[in-house]
């Protein structure tokens, strides 16, 4: 914009030279002189069709003006006619009045390549001339003194300093065409048939009004209306942008985004009012609307929004105050594609922004120096304001409404891929202020009739704390079968899921209470080639967890610090569920019968019967059969004959010693207990020295016979329990694989088999 103002100033200076030449020199002579010396005047070839001056009507006309590019052939700036009508009556009172100024069919083509423009040579020529003139006529003055003096000058003082009044009436620019080409990003923006109409311009205490209308070749129009009081410096500007094609800025976005295409339109109606002496204190208000935006990624997928509108009640940078009437979003849609080493958002943001060249910075500085002192002062004041304490942000959003929004998550990191779409997303909030707590409500529709709701209380100024309630209902578990296969190997064939969560976050520390509710969750058979991340016995776990109505319900508390890199909310919940499944499979009695019922009990390998406590524990196990119809109960007798043969030999030695010492040939349970508890004293040692130990083969046979007798005794006792049949109860010896690493310990252990 600054470069455009500078260019307009240069063209205006040329026109002033032409007017003066026309007034004091014969038009034909002036035309010839200007054309012959154009290289000296502006550094470019200049061509004029005709210059005419009518002394009776006080009119000056310049026709068919063309300023060429450096190649002396392509047009840079041109117009069909420049017409000025001077009001001679004003000269009597010492003022300058132009009753009409008109430029017909102006044309300009601005080209930029990096920091170089196709008019940079003209800027450099005029800057060099100005520096030379200042060096000859003005003594050196310290920079800080100039800055101080500049800060004291305002528009009113500059206007009052004029020795005469100036007024211009009926300013008109008709049927203009402007082309801007940015070769660095391959951008071409064309404005056609634009017009500027200013009824009157006063360099005094009267308001000046101006209107500009532009038509963009790529689509849309721009209208600008401004009122300015030169003496007071008060101004009011209204900008109306209608149906502007967003694709026009695509070349510039490509420097920071990596995408294929962009479409959509923007409409805006913005009003700004203030004073030129302190531009940063201006107040803005209005509306901005974006419709039918579609960003096409390189993959061909799209992200977009059907409608987004922002109503601005007040925006004041100087006071750091922003009041937004409303933010309305409708019909937005997006997706997140997770790949092995990247995702679509990372790809979209992968383009590298280009840094401005040194030439570009130099041109910007030269243009800034050419601006009026008041504008330079305002810019400098804004730059220096960084050292001053910033005013507290005063921000208010009166209404936030997001509706009819859709989001799709695609996970391509697991076998077969996963895709899930959440639709009907809505967000509603009101009176959201920066420094006070506000409520935000979010709802969404999940596939197959599911729903999700989130209610949160937050303070935008405090990003460390939050209260949020989450309610997810009727989630179809089959939709997540790919994850189940990936983590456990089992596909999900049925089931619905519910999740309720209350979360309190204080200084990044989260205290979360989560309740999981699952109904009729069913898994299929694990494929033979499955390679899951976790070896989870899903079928056993689910069968045991389900109540008689097919429901599963449990709580998962979560605590931690969100800033801890090891903390993962989802991971904690998932790991808790997996641990529960494993615990269920390994300790079914504790979950089915209660923690008071053990899932195993130890026995003495020399005993042929059980104690009352052992019978009682085994009888409790049979209650599983009534709680889980269709289940089968297997009781395993676990011992290792080879590792326990010496312990058995010692027990037989104690029994023999007890019989010889008491003279009994058969032992009662009381006698057997006393015999096995015989102390290994001196008398026992003397007996052991004379006792003939049976062979290992004989001891092994006796061990196995006792084991079979124990199995038969326990099976007979358990078969008498309610609900027990020959089909759903087995009592047997454990196989070598089932014994595991058992040593001298022996036990009976329960195992549940599912249908």
XYZ file of C-alpha atoms in Angstrom:
755
model
C 0.000 0.000 0.000
C 2.873 2.349 0.846
C 4.533 1.608 -2.481
C 1.288 2.362 -4.268
C 1.011 5.730 -2.479
C 4.568 6.543 -3.417
C 3.882 5.648 -7.044
C 0.750 7.783 -7.062
C 2.811 10.641 -5.690
C 5.371 10.302 -8.473
C 2.698 10.264 -11.164
C 1.005 13.269 -9.532
C 4.337 15.134 -9.537
C 4.715 14.443 -13.239
C 1.207 15.749 -13.843
C 1.940 18.926 -11.885
C 5.015 19.490 -14.048
C 2.838 19.025 -17.101
C 0.265 21.543 -15.794
C 2.931 24.159 -15.112
C 4.501 23.574 -18.483
C 1.126 23.903 -20.175
C 0.377 27.170 -18.404
C 3.660 28.902 -19.181
C 4.791 27.282 -22.413
C 3.113 26.680 -25.665
C 1.528 23.207 -25.512
C 3.319 21.940 -28.596
C 6.692 23.122 -27.278
C 5.963 21.633 -23.850
C 4.975 18.314 -25.385
C 8.146 18.136 -27.467
C 10.401 19.172 -24.597
C 8.940 16.635 -22.175
C 9.141 13.776 -24.654
C 12.701 14.665 -25.672
C 13.949 15.022 -22.085
C 11.839 12.320 -20.381
C 14.916 10.176 -19.651
C 16.440 13.109 -17.786
C 13.206 13.909 -15.944
C 12.016 10.443 -14.845
C 14.542 8.017 -16.315
C 11.995 6.484 -18.712
C 10.675 7.120 -22.223
C 7.485 9.140 -22.091
C 4.955 9.679 -24.887
C 2.147 12.250 -25.047
C -0.537 12.442 -27.708
C -1.452 16.081 -27.135
C -1.358 18.931 -24.590
C -3.956 21.674 -24.840
C -4.710 24.832 -22.834
C -7.882 26.924 -23.165
C -7.242 30.357 -21.571
C -10.884 31.353 -21.945
C -12.243 28.383 -20.001
C -9.120 27.914 -17.888
C -8.837 24.242 -18.815
C -5.760 22.093 -19.313
C -5.872 18.718 -21.032
C -3.207 16.057 -21.546
C -4.233 13.280 -23.919
C -2.877 9.772 -24.588
C -0.151 9.815 -21.941
C 2.164 6.773 -21.738
C 5.138 6.140 -19.447
C 7.018 3.089 -20.667
C 8.983 0.355 -18.925
C 12.778 0.416 -18.999
C 12.667 -1.482 -22.299
C 10.932 1.582 -23.887
C 8.227 -0.618 -25.413
C 5.876 -2.060 -22.727
C 3.417 0.273 -20.996
C 4.033 1.043 -17.315
C 1.566 3.884 -16.618
C -0.871 5.418 -19.079
C -4.150 7.287 -19.349
C -6.421 8.456 -22.127
C -6.942 11.986 -20.792
C -5.989 14.162 -17.840
C -8.321 17.176 -17.586
C -8.143 20.140 -15.145
C -10.557 23.103 -14.937
C -9.330 26.036 -12.828
C -11.764 28.453 -11.172
C -10.164 31.916 -11.702
C -12.501 33.647 -9.229
C -10.664 32.045 -6.287
C -7.433 33.724 -7.302
C -8.993 37.064 -6.334
C -9.110 36.011 -2.664
C -5.727 34.317 -2.738
C -6.916 30.714 -2.927
C -6.401 27.955 -5.447
C -9.605 26.279 -6.640
C -9.891 23.503 -9.183
C -13.510 23.112 -10.241
C -12.885 19.742 -11.933
C -10.083 17.166 -12.142
C -10.576 14.083 -14.278
C -8.401 11.165 -15.351
C -9.954 8.992 -18.024
C -8.970 5.314 -18.519
C -5.826 5.214 -16.364
C -3.656 2.118 -16.652
C -0.787 0.791 -14.520
C 1.157 -2.448 -14.481
C 3.204 -3.065 -11.330
C 5.679 -5.940 -11.329
C 7.578 -7.319 -8.320
C 10.399 -9.821 -8.229
C 11.747 -10.357 -4.723
C 12.415 -6.876 -3.369
C 12.666 -5.241 -6.796
C 9.728 -3.480 -8.455
C 9.471 -2.280 -12.027
C 9.489 1.284 -10.671
C 12.426 0.842 -8.250
C 14.729 2.694 -10.670
C 12.354 5.700 -10.642
C 12.278 5.702 -6.824
C 16.059 5.568 -6.693
C 16.381 8.447 -9.185
C 14.019 10.714 -7.249
C 15.580 9.717 -3.899
C 19.053 10.540 -5.209
C 17.876 13.906 -6.511
C 16.192 14.725 -3.204
C 19.274 13.749 -1.165
C 21.488 15.893 -3.394
C 19.233 18.914 -2.995
C 19.081 18.535 0.784
C 22.862 18.189 1.058
C 23.349 21.463 -0.818
C 20.628 23.538 0.828
C 20.226 22.251 4.421
C 22.907 21.918 7.102
C 23.206 18.609 8.900
C 20.820 18.156 11.820
C 21.041 15.356 14.400
C 18.614 12.502 13.762
C 17.147 12.644 17.248
C 16.357 16.350 16.790
C 14.558 15.626 13.512
C 12.564 12.853 15.173
C 11.572 15.139 18.029
C 10.468 17.909 15.667
C 8.579 15.425 13.501
C 6.632 14.147 16.472
C 5.358 17.666 17.198
C 3.848 18.212 13.750
C 0.246 17.228 13.080
C -2.148 17.557 10.197
C -3.872 20.668 11.571
C -0.571 22.545 11.914
C 0.482 21.604 8.395
C -2.812 22.811 6.932
C -2.788 26.060 8.908
C 0.794 26.695 7.763
C -0.297 26.971 4.115
C -0.222 30.607 2.828
C -3.388 30.022 0.798
C -6.497 27.882 0.782
C -6.820 24.926 -1.552
C -9.997 23.245 -2.753
C -10.582 20.699 -5.494
C -14.039 19.786 -6.768
C -15.349 16.965 -8.925
C -12.318 14.688 -8.795
C -12.969 11.627 -10.931
C -10.971 8.635 -12.146
C -12.911 6.716 -14.776
C -12.526 3.165 -16.142
C -9.145 2.444 -14.615
C -7.175 -0.778 -14.980
C -4.383 -1.918 -12.632
C -2.344 -5.103 -12.947
C -0.098 -6.373 -10.133
C 2.297 -9.194 -11.018
C 4.411 -10.866 -8.305
C 6.952 -12.907 -10.236
C 8.404 -14.416 -7.082
C 5.177 -16.313 -6.259
C 3.693 -16.291 -9.779
C 0.745 -14.111 -8.756
C -1.333 -11.942 -11.084
C -3.984 -9.642 -9.584
C -5.961 -7.492 -11.996
C -8.359 -4.660 -11.167
C -10.557 -3.467 -14.024
C -12.966 -0.622 -14.598
C -12.219 0.923 -11.228
C -13.456 4.412 -10.509
C -12.733 7.089 -7.936
C -15.175 9.907 -7.268
C -14.478 12.733 -4.812
C -17.041 15.547 -4.800
C -14.766 17.996 -3.013
C -11.370 18.142 -1.319
C -10.705 20.920 1.188
C -7.349 21.737 2.779
C -9.237 23.561 5.548
C -11.740 22.934 8.339
C -14.238 21.238 6.035
C -14.857 17.563 5.490
C -13.578 15.918 2.340
C -15.425 12.864 1.044
C -14.066 10.300 -1.389
C -15.307 7.088 -2.966
C -13.420 4.301 -4.729
C -14.950 1.326 -6.554
C -12.833 -1.547 -7.889
C -13.694 -4.667 -9.853
C -11.284 -7.643 -9.602
C -10.814 -9.691 -12.753
C -10.649 -12.888 -10.670
C -14.001 -12.008 -9.074
C -15.415 -9.585 -6.560
C -15.404 -5.859 -5.985
C -14.073 -3.326 -3.502
C -15.714 -0.092 -2.445
C -14.027 2.480 -0.216
C -15.670 5.642 1.116
C -13.735 8.089 3.248
C -14.362 11.361 5.058
C -11.436 13.518 6.179
C -11.133 16.878 7.897
C -7.708 18.207 6.913
C -7.532 20.783 9.699
C -8.683 18.596 12.607
C -7.250 15.349 11.246
C -10.496 13.461 11.916
C -11.225 10.669 9.472
C -13.797 7.933 8.858
C -13.281 5.123 6.362
C -15.708 2.439 5.249
C -14.453 -0.536 3.252
C -16.819 -2.932 1.532
C -15.359 -6.062 -0.039
C -17.880 -8.117 -1.971
C -17.439 -11.692 -3.231
C -13.650 -11.473 -3.349
C -12.159 -14.729 -4.666
C -9.898 -16.252 -1.995
C -8.011 -18.140 -4.696
C -6.407 -14.819 -5.620
C -4.095 -15.052 -2.603
C -3.152 -18.690 -3.295
C 0.371 -17.825 -4.563
C 1.143 -16.075 -1.279
C -0.231 -18.876 0.917
C 1.915 -21.366 -0.967
C 4.961 -19.861 0.723
C 3.694 -21.104 4.107
C 1.329 -23.956 3.184
C 1.751 -27.022 0.983
C -1.540 -27.552 -0.857
C -3.051 -28.068 -4.289
C -5.872 -25.537 -4.644
C -7.979 -22.975 -2.778
C -11.401 -21.533 -3.528
C -14.119 -19.522 -1.799
C -15.250 -15.921 -1.411
C -14.870 -13.214 1.227
C -17.215 -10.335 2.009
C -16.388 -7.567 4.467
C -17.922 -4.348 5.671
C -15.467 -2.534 7.962
C -15.639 1.003 9.306
C -12.697 2.767 10.947
C -12.848 6.163 12.645
C -10.113 8.153 14.347
C -7.614 10.963 14.033
C -4.450 11.085 11.938
C -2.444 12.381 14.895
C -2.905 8.992 16.641
C -3.896 6.388 14.095
C -3.376 3.489 16.548
C -6.197 4.860 18.726
C -8.725 4.427 15.919
C -11.795 2.278 16.509
C -12.943 -0.327 14.013
C -16.211 -2.213 13.687
C -18.035 -4.244 11.061
C -18.477 -7.753 9.708
C -16.373 -10.291 7.862
C -18.008 -13.251 6.089
C -16.309 -16.197 4.390
C -18.363 -18.588 2.241
C -17.742 -21.860 0.418
C -14.055 -22.150 1.299
C -12.414 -25.322 0.017
C -8.721 -26.087 0.519
C -7.626 -29.051 -1.595
C -4.613 -30.943 -0.274
C -2.030 -32.535 -2.521
C -3.683 -35.900 -1.808
C -6.951 -34.614 -3.328
C -8.776 -34.545 0.028
C -10.385 -31.290 1.126
C -10.801 -29.124 4.213
C -13.384 -26.360 4.156
C -16.252 -24.399 5.601
C -19.609 -23.468 4.079
C -20.031 -20.264 6.080
C -18.106 -18.322 8.691
C -19.101 -14.888 9.900
C -17.512 -12.557 12.436
C -19.272 -9.486 13.801
C -16.923 -6.902 15.320
C -18.541 -4.448 17.722
C -15.298 -2.692 18.641
C -11.576 -3.138 18.035
C -9.079 -0.663 19.461
C -5.387 -1.525 19.357
C -4.347 1.446 21.456
C -6.667 0.427 24.313
C -6.128 -3.319 23.684
C -9.916 -3.717 23.687
C -11.811 -6.118 21.430
C -15.545 -6.771 21.556
C -16.814 -9.435 19.164
C -20.574 -9.591 18.706
C -20.547 -13.077 17.245
C -18.517 -15.816 15.607
C -20.734 -18.084 13.501
C -19.390 -21.206 11.784
C -21.588 -23.549 9.776
C -20.829 -26.518 7.586
C -17.126 -26.835 8.409
C -15.379 -30.126 7.668
C -11.879 -31.430 8.202
C -9.931 -34.642 8.550
C -6.796 -35.907 10.252
C -4.848 -38.644 8.483
C -2.323 -40.369 10.744
C 0.449 -42.147 8.835
C 3.523 -44.052 9.982
C 5.908 -41.100 9.964
C 3.665 -38.094 9.383
C 0.121 -36.766 9.100
C -1.777 -34.560 6.669
C -1.558 -31.464 8.898
C 2.214 -31.807 9.101
C 2.346 -32.098 5.302
C 0.073 -29.060 4.922
C 2.404 -26.982 7.098
C 5.588 -28.308 5.503
C 6.092 -25.362 3.106
C 8.828 -22.985 4.222
C 8.106 -19.283 4.476
C 10.412 -17.036 2.492
C 12.217 -14.261 4.318
C 12.093 -10.761 2.823
C 15.152 -9.898 0.763
C 17.479 -7.029 1.607
C 16.287 -5.222 -1.492
C 12.710 -5.492 -0.292
C 13.632 -4.026 3.087
C 15.475 -1.164 1.413
C 12.485 -0.335 -0.783
C 10.185 -0.417 2.253
C 12.451 2.007 4.106
C 12.578 4.414 1.173
C 8.807 4.359 0.803
C 8.361 4.957 4.520
C 10.657 7.989 4.337
C 8.532 9.397 1.532
C 5.330 9.252 3.618
C 3.986 12.345 5.409
C 5.603 13.148 8.725
C 2.420 12.388 10.691
C 2.258 8.846 9.299
C 5.952 8.285 9.991
C 5.433 9.515 13.539
C 2.491 7.124 14.057
C 4.544 4.175 12.791
C 7.528 5.099 14.948
C 5.277 5.508 17.979
C 3.868 2.013 17.451
C 7.371 0.523 17.164
C 8.544 2.310 20.316
C 5.429 1.287 22.241
C 6.970 -2.161 22.732
C 9.095 -0.621 25.505
C 6.020 0.701 27.337
C 3.953 -1.584 29.613
C 1.221 -3.282 27.583
C -2.348 -2.518 28.552
C -4.365 -5.372 29.973
C -6.281 -7.238 27.302
C -9.984 -6.397 27.392
C -11.662 -8.992 25.163
C -15.241 -10.219 25.003
C -16.942 -12.688 22.683
C -20.683 -12.275 23.069
C -21.718 -15.326 21.050
C -19.908 -18.370 19.652
C -21.905 -20.768 17.504
C -20.507 -23.709 15.536
C -22.980 -26.029 13.819
C -23.233 -28.763 11.207
C -19.524 -29.512 11.423
C -17.868 -32.806 10.536
C -14.491 -34.330 11.393
C -12.954 -37.590 10.164
C -10.042 -39.404 11.798
C -8.082 -41.844 9.631
C -5.414 -44.044 11.229
C -3.218 -45.686 8.617
C -0.693 -46.983 11.164
C -2.591 -50.201 11.948
C -3.265 -53.158 9.701
C -6.369 -52.622 7.550
C -6.589 -48.958 8.591
C -9.183 -47.233 10.754
C -11.606 -44.465 9.831
C -14.146 -42.747 12.063
C -16.341 -39.738 11.297
C -17.926 -37.495 13.913
C -20.697 -35.331 12.440
C -23.163 -32.733 13.634
C -20.531 -31.102 15.816
C -21.839 -28.000 17.558
C -20.132 -25.560 19.914
C -22.048 -22.939 21.851
C -20.799 -20.299 24.258
C -21.808 -16.800 25.278
C -20.126 -13.858 26.968
C -16.668 -15.389 26.864
C -14.259 -12.885 28.414
C -10.511 -13.173 28.675
C -10.303 -12.862 32.440
C -13.456 -14.545 33.732
C -14.833 -18.057 33.718
C -17.169 -19.063 30.908
C -19.170 -22.139 29.976
C -18.712 -23.923 26.673
C -20.984 -26.737 25.475
C -20.010 -29.151 22.727
C -22.126 -31.916 21.221
C -21.677 -34.333 18.334
C -23.336 -37.250 16.587
C -21.444 -40.539 16.334
C -22.000 -43.278 13.740
C -24.891 -45.730 14.256
C -26.842 -43.554 16.693
C -24.099 -42.667 19.162
C -23.674 -39.260 20.771
C -21.084 -37.229 22.642
C -21.432 -34.168 24.854
C -18.823 -32.044 26.604
C -19.545 -29.286 29.106
C -16.555 -27.236 30.155
C -15.880 -24.270 32.395
C -12.732 -22.360 31.585
C -11.009 -19.016 31.794
C -9.058 -18.080 28.624
C -6.506 -16.143 30.699
C -5.724 -19.285 32.745
C -4.634 -22.112 30.484
C -3.529 -24.283 33.422
C -6.961 -25.046 34.871
C -10.221 -26.465 33.559
C -13.378 -28.297 34.595
C -14.972 -30.591 32.039
C -17.681 -33.250 31.979
C -17.774 -35.774 29.149
C -20.678 -38.069 28.275
C -20.383 -40.551 25.414
C -23.320 -42.869 24.750
C -24.273 -45.780 22.511
C -20.958 -46.143 20.706
C -20.994 -49.085 18.306
C -17.966 -51.158 19.341
C -17.794 -52.926 15.979
C -16.554 -49.618 14.492
C -13.399 -50.059 16.588
C -12.771 -53.682 15.648
C -9.530 -52.782 13.835
C -8.045 -51.437 17.055
C -9.145 -54.531 18.970
C -7.490 -56.733 16.345
C -4.337 -54.612 16.462
C -3.961 -54.646 20.259
C -5.516 -58.003 21.272
C -5.878 -60.028 18.064
C -9.631 -60.448 18.545
C -12.181 -58.807 16.186
C -15.251 -57.188 17.750
C -18.550 -58.572 16.469
C -21.093 -56.763 18.692
C -21.408 -54.394 21.612
C -22.236 -50.833 22.635
C -20.063 -48.565 24.741
C -20.736 -45.697 27.133
C -18.258 -43.386 28.820
C -18.758 -40.732 31.481
C -15.935 -38.603 32.798
C -15.593 -35.784 35.328
C -12.309 -33.881 35.039
C -10.794 -31.197 37.228
C -7.491 -29.634 36.198
C -5.599 -27.313 38.536
C -2.141 -26.046 37.556
C -1.906 -28.824 34.937
C -2.658 -31.504 37.571
C -5.617 -33.616 36.489
C -7.991 -35.522 38.744
C -10.310 -37.516 36.522
C -13.083 -39.955 37.426
C -14.112 -42.153 34.508
C -16.924 -44.680 34.297
C -17.034 -47.245 31.505
C -20.294 -48.999 30.650
C -20.349 -51.759 28.017
C -23.267 -53.921 26.891
C -23.171 -57.213 24.990
C -19.549 -56.862 23.911
C -18.708 -59.906 21.822
C -15.450 -60.923 20.157
C -14.800 -63.319 17.316
C -12.061 -65.920 16.979
C -8.459 -64.782 16.902
C -6.885 -65.433 13.466
C -4.017 -67.903 13.474
C -1.634 -65.324 11.994
C -2.529 -62.556 14.485
C 0.385 -60.705 16.065
C -1.261 -58.448 18.685
C 0.611 -55.981 20.870
C -0.933 -57.448 24.042
C -1.613 -61.117 24.804
C -5.006 -60.520 26.369
C -7.463 -63.406 26.968
C -10.389 -61.336 25.729
C -12.972 -64.137 25.565
C -12.364 -65.314 29.111
C -12.145 -61.769 30.446
C -15.379 -60.627 28.780
C -17.253 -63.759 29.780
C -16.342 -63.315 33.415
C -16.866 -59.537 33.491
C -20.375 -59.681 32.044
C -23.256 -59.936 34.470
C -26.320 -62.036 33.796
C -27.698 -59.268 31.545
C -24.529 -58.989 29.447
C -23.374 -55.708 31.058
C -19.862 -54.655 32.052
C -19.295 -51.653 34.265
C -16.162 -50.407 36.026
C -14.447 -47.190 37.081
C -11.053 -45.875 35.946
C -9.508 -43.069 38.012
C -6.814 -40.993 36.292
C -4.374 -38.680 38.025
C -1.220 -37.000 36.776
C 0.381 -33.860 35.413
C -0.447 -32.883 31.833
C 3.025 -31.408 31.342
C 4.686 -34.732 32.110
C 5.883 -36.073 28.724
C 5.102 -39.621 29.920
C 1.499 -38.786 30.766
C -1.183 -40.040 28.382
C -4.869 -39.880 29.320
C -5.980 -42.406 26.714
C -3.067 -44.732 27.389
C -3.898 -44.906 31.093
C -7.514 -45.862 30.408
C -6.594 -48.437 27.766
C -3.874 -49.988 29.948
C -6.315 -50.184 32.862
C -8.817 -52.070 30.732
C -6.142 -54.473 29.507
C -4.843 -55.100 33.032
C -8.378 -55.823 34.158
C -8.838 -58.372 31.366
C -5.631 -60.156 32.320
C -6.499 -60.084 36.008
C -9.920 -61.544 35.268
C -8.453 -64.395 33.266
C -5.787 -65.224 35.847
C -7.914 -64.793 38.970
C -11.506 -65.623 37.994
C -12.574 -66.644 41.495
C -11.777 -63.212 42.934
C -14.016 -61.470 40.406
C -16.799 -64.038 40.211
C -16.920 -65.135 43.850
C -15.408 -62.172 45.652
C -11.978 -61.420 47.019
C -12.638 -63.568 50.139
C -12.630 -66.800 48.104
C -9.102 -67.969 47.117
C -8.577 -69.512 43.709
C -6.217 -72.169 45.133
C -5.294 -73.969 48.380
C -2.202 -75.942 49.433
C -2.242 -79.575 50.605
C 0.176 -82.117 51.966
C 1.194 -84.705 49.381
C 1.097 -87.410 52.043
C -2.567 -86.719 52.890
C -5.396 -88.778 51.379
C -8.210 -86.472 52.501
C -8.986 -82.762 53.007
C -9.648 -80.498 55.920
C -13.007 -78.785 56.399
C -11.490 -75.496 55.244
C -10.209 -77.093 52.044
C -13.576 -78.697 51.355
C -15.243 -75.324 51.990
C -13.011 -73.432 49.553
C -13.543 -76.028 46.802
C -17.308 -75.969 47.372
C -17.324 -72.167 46.865
C -15.748 -72.694 43.451
C -18.803 -74.580 42.220
C -20.905 -71.412 42.581
C -19.265 -70.213 39.357
C -21.406 -72.721 37.487
C -24.637 -71.129 38.673
C -23.380 -67.571 38.069
C -22.091 -68.342 34.580
C -24.426 -70.833 32.903
C -22.626 -72.857 30.263
C -19.234 -72.551 31.938
C -17.148 -75.562 32.926
C -15.155 -75.843 36.139
C -11.891 -77.727 36.187
C -10.022 -78.310 39.447
C -6.351 -79.084 38.938
C -4.171 -80.960 41.435
C -0.714 -79.512 40.977
C 2.455 -81.218 42.266
C 5.802 -82.399 40.904
C 6.621 -86.030 41.900
C 10.295 -85.802 40.957
C 10.937 -82.647 42.954
C 8.779 -83.737 45.898
C 9.838 -87.389 46.277
C 12.316 -86.624 49.068
C 9.714 -84.669 51.013
C 7.306 -87.608 50.577
C 9.976 -90.064 51.755
C 10.447 -87.981 54.916
C 6.698 -87.996 55.603
C 6.619 -91.821 55.228
C 9.566 -92.095 57.637
C 7.694 -89.983 60.221
C 4.568 -92.136 59.828
C 6.635 -95.342 60.339
C 8.334 -93.839 63.409
C 4.976 -92.769 64.857
C 3.532 -96.300 64.367
C 6.560 -97.970 65.985
C 6.569 -95.514 68.842
C 2.798 -95.814 69.555
C 2.327 -99.446 68.516
C -0.584 -98.503 66.208
C -1.000 -100.203 62.837
C -3.699 -97.867 61.477
C -3.898 -94.165 62.032
C -6.855 -91.870 62.559
C -6.837 -88.328 61.066
C -5.677 -87.103 64.477
C -2.895 -89.676 64.515
C -1.916 -88.787 60.918
C -1.635 -85.105 61.835
C 0.475 -85.943 64.869
C 2.686 -88.265 62.853
C 3.446 -85.675 60.163
C 4.256 -83.130 62.885
C 6.807 -85.475 64.560
C 9.838 -83.589 65.777
C 13.169 -84.675 64.351
C 14.726 -85.279 67.793
C 17.406 -87.762 68.913
C 14.950 -90.673 69.096
C 13.733 -89.952 65.562
C 17.293 -89.812 64.277
C 18.108 -93.217 65.840
C 14.999 -94.676 64.157
C 15.905 -93.095 60.829
C 19.303 -94.758 60.954
C 17.686 -98.210 61.024
C 14.656 -97.409 58.769
C 14.724 -99.089 55.388
C 13.795 -96.478 52.772
C 11.536 -97.758 49.944
C 12.832 -97.461 46.404
C 12.079 -94.369 44.346
C 9.812 -96.444 42.107
C 7.770 -97.571 45.111
C 7.557 -94.047 46.496
C 6.514 -92.656 43.091
C 3.764 -95.251 42.759
C 2.524 -94.448 46.236
C 2.581 -90.693 45.445
C 0.476 -91.154 42.323
C -1.952 -93.463 44.112
C -2.539 -90.876 46.819
C -3.033 -88.178 44.147
C -5.713 -90.218 42.382
C -7.377 -90.939 45.711
C -7.475 -87.224 46.541
C -8.995 -86.422 43.136
C -11.709 -89.040 43.567
C -12.489 -87.871 47.087
C -12.784 -84.206 46.038
C -14.833 -84.997 42.916
C -17.295 -86.988 45.008
C -17.686 -84.138 47.479
C -18.086 -81.429 44.821
C -20.521 -83.460 42.703
C -23.004 -83.201 45.521
C -23.084 -79.404 45.262
C -26.056 -77.626 43.534
C -25.738 -77.173 39.761
C -22.803 -79.565 39.407
C -23.039 -82.314 36.774
C -20.669 -84.788 35.238
C -20.411 -82.489 32.198
C -19.466 -79.234 33.882
C -16.977 -80.433 36.541
C -13.617 -82.143 36.240
C -10.990 -82.880 38.888
C -7.689 -84.005 37.392
C -3.923 -83.903 37.693
C -2.149 -80.953 36.119
C -0.045 -81.678 33.066
C 3.702 -80.919 33.127
C 3.016 -77.725 31.125
C 0.361 -76.615 33.624
C 2.668 -77.218 36.586
C 4.889 -74.367 35.491
C 7.880 -73.764 37.748
C 6.307 -75.326 40.869
C 8.873 -76.822 43.235
C 8.129 -78.394 46.598
C 4.773 -76.588 46.839
C 1.612 -78.522 46.001
C -1.866 -77.071 45.521
C -5.348 -77.476 44.132
C -6.223 -74.749 41.647
C -9.497 -73.844 39.931
C -9.808 -73.076 36.205
C -12.870 -71.850 34.316
C -13.504 -72.995 30.756
C -15.939 -71.086 28.538
C -18.418 -72.561 26.076
